[in-house]
Short mmCIF file of N, CA and C in Angstrom, two decimals:
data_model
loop_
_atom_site.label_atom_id
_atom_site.label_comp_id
_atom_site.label_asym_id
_atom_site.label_seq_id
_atom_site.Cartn_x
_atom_site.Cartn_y
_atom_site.Cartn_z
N UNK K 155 145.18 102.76 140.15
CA UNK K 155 143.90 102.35 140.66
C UNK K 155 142.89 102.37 139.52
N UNK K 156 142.35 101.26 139.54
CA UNK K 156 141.37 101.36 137.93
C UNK K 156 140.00 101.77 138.45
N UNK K 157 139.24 102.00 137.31
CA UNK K 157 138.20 102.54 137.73
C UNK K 157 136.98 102.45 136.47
N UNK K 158 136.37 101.84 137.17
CA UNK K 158 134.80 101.78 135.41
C UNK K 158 134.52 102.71 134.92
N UNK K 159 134.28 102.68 133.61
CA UNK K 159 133.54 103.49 133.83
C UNK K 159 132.47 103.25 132.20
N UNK K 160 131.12 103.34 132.26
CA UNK K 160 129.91 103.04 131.42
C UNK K 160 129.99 104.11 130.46
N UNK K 161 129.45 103.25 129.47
CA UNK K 161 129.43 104.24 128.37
C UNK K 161 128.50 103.40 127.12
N UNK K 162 127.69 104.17 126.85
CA UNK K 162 126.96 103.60 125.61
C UNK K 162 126.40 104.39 124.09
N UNK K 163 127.04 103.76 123.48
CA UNK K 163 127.10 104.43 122.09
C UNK K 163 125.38 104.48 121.63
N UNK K 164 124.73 103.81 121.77
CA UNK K 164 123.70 103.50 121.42
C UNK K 164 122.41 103.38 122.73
N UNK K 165 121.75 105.06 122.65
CA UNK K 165 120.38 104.61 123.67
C UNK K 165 119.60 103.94 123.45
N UNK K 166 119.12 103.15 124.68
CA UNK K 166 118.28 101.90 124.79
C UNK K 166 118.91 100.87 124.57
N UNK K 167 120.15 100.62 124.36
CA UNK K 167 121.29 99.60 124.39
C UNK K 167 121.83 99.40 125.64
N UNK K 168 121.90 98.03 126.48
CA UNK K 168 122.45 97.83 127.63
C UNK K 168 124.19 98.51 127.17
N UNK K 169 124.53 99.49 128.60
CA UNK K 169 126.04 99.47 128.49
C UNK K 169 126.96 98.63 128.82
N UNK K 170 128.27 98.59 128.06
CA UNK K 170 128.69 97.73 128.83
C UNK K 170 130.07 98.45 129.64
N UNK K 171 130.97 98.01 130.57
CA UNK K 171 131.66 98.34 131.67
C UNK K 171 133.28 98.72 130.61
N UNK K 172 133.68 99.51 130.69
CA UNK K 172 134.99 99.43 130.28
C UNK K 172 136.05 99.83 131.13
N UNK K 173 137.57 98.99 131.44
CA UNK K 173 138.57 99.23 132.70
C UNK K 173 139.61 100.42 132.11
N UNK K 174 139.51 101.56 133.17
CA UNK K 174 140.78 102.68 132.19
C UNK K 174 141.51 102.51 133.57
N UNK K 175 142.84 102.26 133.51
CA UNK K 175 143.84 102.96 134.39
C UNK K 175 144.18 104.50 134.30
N UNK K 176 143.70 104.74 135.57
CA UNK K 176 143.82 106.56 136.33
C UNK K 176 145.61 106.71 136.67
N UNK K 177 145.85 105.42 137.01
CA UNK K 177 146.95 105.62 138.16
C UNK K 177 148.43 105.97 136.71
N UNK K 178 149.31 107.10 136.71
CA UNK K 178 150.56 107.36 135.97
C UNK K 178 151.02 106.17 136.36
N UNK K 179 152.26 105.16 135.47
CA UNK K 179 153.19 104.62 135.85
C UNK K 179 153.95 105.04 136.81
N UNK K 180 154.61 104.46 137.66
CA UNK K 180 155.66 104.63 138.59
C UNK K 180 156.91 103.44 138.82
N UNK K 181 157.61 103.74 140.07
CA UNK K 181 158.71 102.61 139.43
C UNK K 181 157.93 101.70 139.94
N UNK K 182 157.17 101.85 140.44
CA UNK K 182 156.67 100.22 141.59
C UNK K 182 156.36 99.57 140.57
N UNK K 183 155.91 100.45 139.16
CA UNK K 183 155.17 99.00 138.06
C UNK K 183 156.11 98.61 137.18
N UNK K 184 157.26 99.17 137.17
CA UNK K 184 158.70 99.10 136.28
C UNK K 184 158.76 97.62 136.98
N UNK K 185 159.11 96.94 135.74
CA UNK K 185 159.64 95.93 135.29
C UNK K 185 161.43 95.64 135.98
N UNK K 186 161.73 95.14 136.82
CA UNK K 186 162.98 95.12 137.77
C UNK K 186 163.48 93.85 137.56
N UNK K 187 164.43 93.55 137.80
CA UNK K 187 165.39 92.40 137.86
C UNK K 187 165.29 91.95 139.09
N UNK K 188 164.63 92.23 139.51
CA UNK K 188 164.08 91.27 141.49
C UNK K 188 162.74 90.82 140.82
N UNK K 189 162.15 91.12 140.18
CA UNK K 189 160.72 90.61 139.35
C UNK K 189 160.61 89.83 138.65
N UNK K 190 161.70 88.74 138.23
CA UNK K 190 161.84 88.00 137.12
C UNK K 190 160.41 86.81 137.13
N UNK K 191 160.06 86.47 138.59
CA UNK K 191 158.90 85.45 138.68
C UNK K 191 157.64 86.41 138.40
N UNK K 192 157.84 87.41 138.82
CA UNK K 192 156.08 88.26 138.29
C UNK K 192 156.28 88.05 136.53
N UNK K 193 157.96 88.31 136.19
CA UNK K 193 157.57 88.84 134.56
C UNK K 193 157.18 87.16 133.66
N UNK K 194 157.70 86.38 134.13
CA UNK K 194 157.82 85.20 133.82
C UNK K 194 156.04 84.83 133.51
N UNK K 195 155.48 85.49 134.88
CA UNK K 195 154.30 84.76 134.76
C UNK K 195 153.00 85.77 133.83
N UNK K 196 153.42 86.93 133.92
CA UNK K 196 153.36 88.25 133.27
C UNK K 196 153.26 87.46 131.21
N UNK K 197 154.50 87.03 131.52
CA UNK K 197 155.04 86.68 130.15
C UNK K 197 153.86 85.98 129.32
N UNK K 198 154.20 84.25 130.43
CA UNK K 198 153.20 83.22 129.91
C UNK K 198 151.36 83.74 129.66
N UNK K 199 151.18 84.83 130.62
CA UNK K 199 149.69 85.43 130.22
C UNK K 199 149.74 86.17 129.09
N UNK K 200 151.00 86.63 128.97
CA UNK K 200 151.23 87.68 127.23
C UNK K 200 150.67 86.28 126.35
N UNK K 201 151.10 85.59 126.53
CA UNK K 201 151.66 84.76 125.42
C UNK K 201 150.04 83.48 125.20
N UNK K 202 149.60 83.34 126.51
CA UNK K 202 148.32 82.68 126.20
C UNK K 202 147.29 84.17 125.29
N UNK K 203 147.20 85.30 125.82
CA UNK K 203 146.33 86.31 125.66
C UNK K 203 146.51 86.55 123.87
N UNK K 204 147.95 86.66 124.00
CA UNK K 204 148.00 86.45 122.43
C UNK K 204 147.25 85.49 121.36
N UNK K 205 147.76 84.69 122.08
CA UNK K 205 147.42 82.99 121.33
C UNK K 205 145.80 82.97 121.40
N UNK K 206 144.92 83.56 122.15
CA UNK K 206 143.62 83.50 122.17
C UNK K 206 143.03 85.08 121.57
N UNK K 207 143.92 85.46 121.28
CA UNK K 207 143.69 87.00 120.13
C UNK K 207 143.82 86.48 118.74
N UNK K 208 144.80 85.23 118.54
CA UNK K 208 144.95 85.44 117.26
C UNK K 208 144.22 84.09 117.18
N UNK K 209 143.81 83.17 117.99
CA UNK K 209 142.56 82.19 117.70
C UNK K 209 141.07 83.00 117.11
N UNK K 210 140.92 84.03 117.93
CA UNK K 210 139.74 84.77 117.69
C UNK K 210 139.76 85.64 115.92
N UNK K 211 141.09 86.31 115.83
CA UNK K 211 141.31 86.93 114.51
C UNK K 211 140.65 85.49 113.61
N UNK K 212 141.33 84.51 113.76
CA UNK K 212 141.28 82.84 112.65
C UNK K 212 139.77 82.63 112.71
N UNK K 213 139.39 82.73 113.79
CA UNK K 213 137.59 82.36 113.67
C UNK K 213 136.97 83.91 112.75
N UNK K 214 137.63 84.92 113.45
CA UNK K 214 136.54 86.15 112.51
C UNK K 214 136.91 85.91 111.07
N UNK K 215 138.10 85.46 110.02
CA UNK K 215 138.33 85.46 108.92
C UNK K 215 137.38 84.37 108.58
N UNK K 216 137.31 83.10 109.64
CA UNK K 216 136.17 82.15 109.17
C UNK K 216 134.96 82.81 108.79
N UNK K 217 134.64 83.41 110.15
CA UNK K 217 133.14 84.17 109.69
C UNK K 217 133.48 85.12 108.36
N UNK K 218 133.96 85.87 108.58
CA UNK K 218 134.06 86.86 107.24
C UNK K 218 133.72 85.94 106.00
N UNK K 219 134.71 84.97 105.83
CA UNK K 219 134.71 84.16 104.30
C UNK K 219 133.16 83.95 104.44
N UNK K 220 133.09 83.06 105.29
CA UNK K 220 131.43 82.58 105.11
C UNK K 220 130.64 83.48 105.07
N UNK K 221 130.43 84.63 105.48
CA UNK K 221 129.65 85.75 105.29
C UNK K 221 129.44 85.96 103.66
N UNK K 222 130.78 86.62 103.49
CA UNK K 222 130.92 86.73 101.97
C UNK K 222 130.51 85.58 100.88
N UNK K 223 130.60 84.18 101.84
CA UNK K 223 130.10 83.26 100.93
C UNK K 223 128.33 83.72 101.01
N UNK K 224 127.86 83.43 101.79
CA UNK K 224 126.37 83.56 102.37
C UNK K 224 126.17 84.87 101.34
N UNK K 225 126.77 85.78 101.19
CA UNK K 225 126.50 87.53 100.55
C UNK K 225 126.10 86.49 99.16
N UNK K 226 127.12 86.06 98.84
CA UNK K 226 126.93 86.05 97.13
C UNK K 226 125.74 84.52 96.98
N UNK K 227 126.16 83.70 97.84
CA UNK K 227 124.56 82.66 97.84
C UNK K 227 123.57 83.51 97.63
N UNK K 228 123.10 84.58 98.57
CA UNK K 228 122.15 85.22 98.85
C UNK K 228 121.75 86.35 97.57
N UNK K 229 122.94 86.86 97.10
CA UNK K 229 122.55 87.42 95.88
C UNK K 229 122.33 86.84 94.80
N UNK K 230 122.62 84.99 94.15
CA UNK K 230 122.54 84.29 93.51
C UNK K 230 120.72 83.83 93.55
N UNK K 231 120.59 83.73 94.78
CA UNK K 231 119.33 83.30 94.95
C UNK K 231 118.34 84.65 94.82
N UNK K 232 118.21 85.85 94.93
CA UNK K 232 117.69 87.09 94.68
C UNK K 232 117.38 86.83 93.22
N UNK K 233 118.95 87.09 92.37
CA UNK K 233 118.51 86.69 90.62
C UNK K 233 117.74 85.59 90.34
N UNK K 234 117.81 84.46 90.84
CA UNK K 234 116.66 83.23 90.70
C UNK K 234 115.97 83.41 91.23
N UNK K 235 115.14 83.74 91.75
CA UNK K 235 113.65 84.48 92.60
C UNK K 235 113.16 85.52 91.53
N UNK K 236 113.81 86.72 90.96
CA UNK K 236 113.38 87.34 90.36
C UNK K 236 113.40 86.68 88.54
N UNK K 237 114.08 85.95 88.44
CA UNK K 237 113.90 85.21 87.09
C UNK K 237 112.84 84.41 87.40
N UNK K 238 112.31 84.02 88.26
CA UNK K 238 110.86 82.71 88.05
C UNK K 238 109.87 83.62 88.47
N UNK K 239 110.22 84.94 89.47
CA UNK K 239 108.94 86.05 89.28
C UNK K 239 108.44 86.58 87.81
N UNK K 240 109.42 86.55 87.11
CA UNK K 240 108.75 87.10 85.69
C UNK K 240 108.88 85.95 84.89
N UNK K 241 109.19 84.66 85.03
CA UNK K 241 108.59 83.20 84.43
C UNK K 241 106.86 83.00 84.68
N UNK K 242 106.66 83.20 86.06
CA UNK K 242 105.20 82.80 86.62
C UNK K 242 104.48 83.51 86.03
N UNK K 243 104.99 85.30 86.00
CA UNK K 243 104.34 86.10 85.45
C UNK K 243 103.80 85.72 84.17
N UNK K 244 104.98 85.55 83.44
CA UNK K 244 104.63 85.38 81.73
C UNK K 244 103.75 83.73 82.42
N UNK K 245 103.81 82.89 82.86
CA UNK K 245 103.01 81.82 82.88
C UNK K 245 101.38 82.06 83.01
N UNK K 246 101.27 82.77 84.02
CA UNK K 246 100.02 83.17 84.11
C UNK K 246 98.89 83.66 83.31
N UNK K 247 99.86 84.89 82.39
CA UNK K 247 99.34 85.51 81.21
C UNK K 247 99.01 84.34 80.45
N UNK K 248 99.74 83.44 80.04
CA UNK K 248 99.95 81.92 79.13
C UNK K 248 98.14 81.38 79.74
N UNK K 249 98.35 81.48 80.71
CA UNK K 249 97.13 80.62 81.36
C UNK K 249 95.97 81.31 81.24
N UNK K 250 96.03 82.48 81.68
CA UNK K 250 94.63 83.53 81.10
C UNK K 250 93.80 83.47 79.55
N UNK K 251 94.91 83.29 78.70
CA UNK K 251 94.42 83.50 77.66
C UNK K 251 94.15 81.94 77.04
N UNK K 252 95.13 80.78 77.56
CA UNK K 252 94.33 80.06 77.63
C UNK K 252 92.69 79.01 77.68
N UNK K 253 93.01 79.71 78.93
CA UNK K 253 91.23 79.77 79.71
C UNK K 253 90.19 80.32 78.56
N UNK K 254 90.69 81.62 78.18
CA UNK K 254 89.58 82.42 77.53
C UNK K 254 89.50 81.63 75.99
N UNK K 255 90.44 81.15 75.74
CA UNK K 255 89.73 80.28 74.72
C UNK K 255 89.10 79.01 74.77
N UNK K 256 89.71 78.09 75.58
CA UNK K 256 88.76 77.08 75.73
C UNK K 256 87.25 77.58 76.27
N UNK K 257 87.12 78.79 76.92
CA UNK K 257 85.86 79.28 77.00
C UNK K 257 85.08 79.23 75.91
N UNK K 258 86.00 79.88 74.93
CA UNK K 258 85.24 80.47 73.40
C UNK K 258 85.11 79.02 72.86
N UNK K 259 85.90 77.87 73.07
CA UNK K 259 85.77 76.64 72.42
C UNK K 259 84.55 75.83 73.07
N UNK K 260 84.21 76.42 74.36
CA UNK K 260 83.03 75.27 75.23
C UNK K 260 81.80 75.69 74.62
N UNK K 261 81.66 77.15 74.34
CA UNK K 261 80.81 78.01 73.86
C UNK K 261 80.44 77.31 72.32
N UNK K 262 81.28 77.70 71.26
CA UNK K 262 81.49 77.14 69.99
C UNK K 262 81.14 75.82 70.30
N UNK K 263 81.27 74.95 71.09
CA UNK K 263 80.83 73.01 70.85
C UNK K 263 79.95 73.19 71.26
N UNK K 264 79.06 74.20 71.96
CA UNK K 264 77.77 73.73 72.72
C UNK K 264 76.46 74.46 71.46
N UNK K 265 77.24 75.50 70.36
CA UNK K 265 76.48 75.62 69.37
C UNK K 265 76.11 75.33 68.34
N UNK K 266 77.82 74.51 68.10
CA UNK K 266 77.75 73.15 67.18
C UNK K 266 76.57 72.03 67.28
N UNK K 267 76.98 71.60 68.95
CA UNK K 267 75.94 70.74 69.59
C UNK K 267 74.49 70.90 68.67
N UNK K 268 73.67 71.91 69.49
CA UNK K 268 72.83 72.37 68.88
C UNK K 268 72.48 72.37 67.56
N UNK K 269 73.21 73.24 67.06
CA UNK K 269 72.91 73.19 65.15
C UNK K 269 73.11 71.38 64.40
N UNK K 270 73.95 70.69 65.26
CA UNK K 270 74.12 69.40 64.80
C UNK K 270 72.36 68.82 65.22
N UNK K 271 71.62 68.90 66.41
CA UNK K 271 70.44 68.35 66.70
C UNK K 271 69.84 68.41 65.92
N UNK K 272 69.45 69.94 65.58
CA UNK K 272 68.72 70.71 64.53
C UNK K 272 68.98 69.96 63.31
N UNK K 273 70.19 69.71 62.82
CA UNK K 273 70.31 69.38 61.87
C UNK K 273 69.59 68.09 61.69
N UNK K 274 69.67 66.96 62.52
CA UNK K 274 69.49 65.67 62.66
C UNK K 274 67.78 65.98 62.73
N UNK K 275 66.97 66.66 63.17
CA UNK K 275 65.60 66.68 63.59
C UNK K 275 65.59 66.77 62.20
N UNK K 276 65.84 67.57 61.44
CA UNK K 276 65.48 67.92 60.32
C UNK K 276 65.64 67.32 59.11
N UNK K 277 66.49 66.26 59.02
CA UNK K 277 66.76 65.14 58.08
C UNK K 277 65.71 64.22 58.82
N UNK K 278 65.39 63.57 60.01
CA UNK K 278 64.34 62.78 60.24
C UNK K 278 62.89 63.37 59.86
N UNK K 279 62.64 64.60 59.91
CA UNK K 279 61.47 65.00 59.60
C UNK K 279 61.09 64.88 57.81
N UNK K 280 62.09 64.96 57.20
CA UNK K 280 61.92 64.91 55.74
C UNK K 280 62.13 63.06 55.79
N UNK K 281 62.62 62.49 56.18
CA UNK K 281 62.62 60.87 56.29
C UNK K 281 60.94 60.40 56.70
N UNK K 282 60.46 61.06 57.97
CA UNK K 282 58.96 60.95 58.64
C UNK K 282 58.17 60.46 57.53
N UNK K 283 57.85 61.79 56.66
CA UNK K 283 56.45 62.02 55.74
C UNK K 283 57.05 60.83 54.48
N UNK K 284 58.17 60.31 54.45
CA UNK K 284 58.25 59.23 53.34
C UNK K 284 57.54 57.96 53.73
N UNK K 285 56.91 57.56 52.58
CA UNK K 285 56.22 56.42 52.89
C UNK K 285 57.05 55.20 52.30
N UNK K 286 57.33 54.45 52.77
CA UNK K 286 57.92 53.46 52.31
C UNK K 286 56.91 51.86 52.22
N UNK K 287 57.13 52.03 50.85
CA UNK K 287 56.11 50.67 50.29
C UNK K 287 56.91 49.46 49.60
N UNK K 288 57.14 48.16 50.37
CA UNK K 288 57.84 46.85 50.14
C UNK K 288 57.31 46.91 48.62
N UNK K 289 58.70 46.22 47.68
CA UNK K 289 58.59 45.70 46.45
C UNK K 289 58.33 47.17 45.43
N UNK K 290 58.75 48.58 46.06
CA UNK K 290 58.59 49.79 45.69
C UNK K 290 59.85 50.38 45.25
N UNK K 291 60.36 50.53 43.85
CA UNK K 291 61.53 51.11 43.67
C UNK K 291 61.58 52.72 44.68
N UNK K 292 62.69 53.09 44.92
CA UNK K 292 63.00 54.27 45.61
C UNK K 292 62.48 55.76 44.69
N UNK K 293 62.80 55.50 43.65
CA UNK K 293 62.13 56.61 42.66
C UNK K 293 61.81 55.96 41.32
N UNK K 294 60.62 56.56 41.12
CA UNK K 294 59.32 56.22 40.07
C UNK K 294 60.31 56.83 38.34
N UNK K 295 60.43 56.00 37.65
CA UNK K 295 60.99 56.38 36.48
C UNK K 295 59.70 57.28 35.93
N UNK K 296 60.20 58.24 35.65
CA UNK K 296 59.22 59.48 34.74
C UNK K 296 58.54 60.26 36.00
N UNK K 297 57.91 61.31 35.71
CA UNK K 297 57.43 62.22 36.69
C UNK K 297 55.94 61.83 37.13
N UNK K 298 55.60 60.84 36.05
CA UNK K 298 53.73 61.19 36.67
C UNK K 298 53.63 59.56 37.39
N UNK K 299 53.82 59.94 39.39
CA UNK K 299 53.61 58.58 40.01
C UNK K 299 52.29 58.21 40.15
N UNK K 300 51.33 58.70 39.64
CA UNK K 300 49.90 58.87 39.47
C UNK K 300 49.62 57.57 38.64
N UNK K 301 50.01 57.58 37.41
CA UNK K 301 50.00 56.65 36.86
C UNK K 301 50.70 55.18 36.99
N UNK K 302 51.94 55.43 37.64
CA UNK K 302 52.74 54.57 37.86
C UNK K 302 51.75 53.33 39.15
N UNK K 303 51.67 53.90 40.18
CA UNK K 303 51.25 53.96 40.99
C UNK K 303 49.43 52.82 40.84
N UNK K 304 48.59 53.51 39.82
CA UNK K 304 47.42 53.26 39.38
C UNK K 304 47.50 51.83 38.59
N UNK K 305 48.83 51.74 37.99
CA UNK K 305 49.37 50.77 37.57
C UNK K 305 49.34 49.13 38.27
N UNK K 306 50.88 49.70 39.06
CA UNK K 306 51.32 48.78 39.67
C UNK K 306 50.26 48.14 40.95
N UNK K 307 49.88 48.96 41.46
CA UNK K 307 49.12 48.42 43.05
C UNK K 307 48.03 47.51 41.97
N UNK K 308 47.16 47.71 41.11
CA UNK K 308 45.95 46.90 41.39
C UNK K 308 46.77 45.38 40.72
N UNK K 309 48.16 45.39 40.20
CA UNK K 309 48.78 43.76 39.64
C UNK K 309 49.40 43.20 40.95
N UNK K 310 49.39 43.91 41.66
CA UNK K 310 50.26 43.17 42.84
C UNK K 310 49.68 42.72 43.83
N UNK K 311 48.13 43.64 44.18
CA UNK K 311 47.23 42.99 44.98
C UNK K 311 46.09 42.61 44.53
N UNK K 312 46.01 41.87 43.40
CA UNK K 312 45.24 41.52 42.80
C UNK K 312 43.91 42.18 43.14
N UNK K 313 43.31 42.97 43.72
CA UNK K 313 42.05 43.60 43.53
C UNK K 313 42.35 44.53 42.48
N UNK K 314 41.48 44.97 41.92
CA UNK K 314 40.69 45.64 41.10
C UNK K 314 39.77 46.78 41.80
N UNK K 315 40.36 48.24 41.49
CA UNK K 315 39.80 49.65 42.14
C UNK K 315 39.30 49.92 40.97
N UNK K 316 38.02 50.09 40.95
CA UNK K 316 37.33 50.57 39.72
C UNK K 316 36.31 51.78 40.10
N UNK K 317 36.49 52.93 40.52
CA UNK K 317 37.66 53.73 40.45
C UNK K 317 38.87 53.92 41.48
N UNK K 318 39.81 54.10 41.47
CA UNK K 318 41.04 53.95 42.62
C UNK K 318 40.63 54.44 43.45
N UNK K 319 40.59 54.50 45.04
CA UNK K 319 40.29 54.83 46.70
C UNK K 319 40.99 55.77 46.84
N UNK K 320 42.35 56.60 45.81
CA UNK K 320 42.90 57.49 46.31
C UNK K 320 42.85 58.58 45.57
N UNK K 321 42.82 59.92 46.26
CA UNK K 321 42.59 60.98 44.89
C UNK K 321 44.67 61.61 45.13
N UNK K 322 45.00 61.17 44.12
CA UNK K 322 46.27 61.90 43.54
C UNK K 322 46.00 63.02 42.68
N UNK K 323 44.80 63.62 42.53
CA UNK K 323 44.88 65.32 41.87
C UNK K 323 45.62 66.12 42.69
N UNK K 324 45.75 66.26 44.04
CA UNK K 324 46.45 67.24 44.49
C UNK K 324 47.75 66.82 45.16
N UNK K 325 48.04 65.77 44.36
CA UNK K 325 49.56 65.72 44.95
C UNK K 325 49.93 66.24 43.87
N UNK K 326 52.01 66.53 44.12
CA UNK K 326 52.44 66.98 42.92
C UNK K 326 54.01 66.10 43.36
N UNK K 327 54.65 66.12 42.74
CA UNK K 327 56.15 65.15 42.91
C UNK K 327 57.07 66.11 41.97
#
């Protein structure tokens, strides 16, 4: 006479039912030679029960392999995850210091900038105060343009300054 009975390895885990036979063998379950159609059919359930034991063994070796395949994918992909974690890493650093120089370079062109303006104001300002006079060499041979000067203007515009309109005592060249 069978009889359930529950049992769970694990609390808070549904149990599940397991069948124990209570009842000792006797002859009634002996296997007899008036039984040949029970064993027959006895047999063919051996023989499917088998055949669907060792279908199930063929699928768990499936799973197993693939497991073990999946294990070592999975540990393949761990080492490549942690090789591009310390790629990005070192990338980043790459990029920081980067940055901080084109900083120092935006800085540096914008003082260049500057000193280049400066520079330019300051070549036009010495250009400004030059006077530029048509039919006037660029520089006066000899040092005294006083004379040069006292010279040339009264032949070229034909007047006559008697005494010249300009006082050159306090220039100096």
């Amino acid at each position: 006479m069978p009889c359930r009975k529950t049992s769970s390895k694990h609390p808070g885990k549904p149990s599940r039912q397991l069948l124990f036979s209570e009842v000792p063998p006797t002859e009634e379950h002996s296997l007899t030679p008036s039984s040949s159609m029970a064993e027959s059919t006895q047999g063919a359930t051996m023989d499917g029960i088998l055949q669907e034991i060792s279908a199930v063994g063929r699928k768990l070796e499936d799973m197993d392999s693939a497991m073990a395949s999946l294990t070592v994918a999975t540990k393949s992909m761990r080492m490549n995850i942690a090789g591009f974690q310390t790629q990005v890493t070192g990338l980043e650093q790459r990029v920081t210091m980067v940055e901080t120089r084109i900083a120092s370079w935006v800085e540096r062109d914008q003082e260049l900038l500057y000193l280049s303006c400066k520079l330019i104001d300051l070549e036009d300002r010495s250009h400004r105060d030059n006077i530029h006079c048509l039919w006037f060499p660029e520089n006066v041979k000899g040092a005294d343009i006083h004379s040069y000067l006292g010279e040339t203007l009264p032949k070229l515009t034909a007047i006559i300054f008697d005494p010249p309109p300009w006082n050159f005592k306090g220039c100096t060249v």
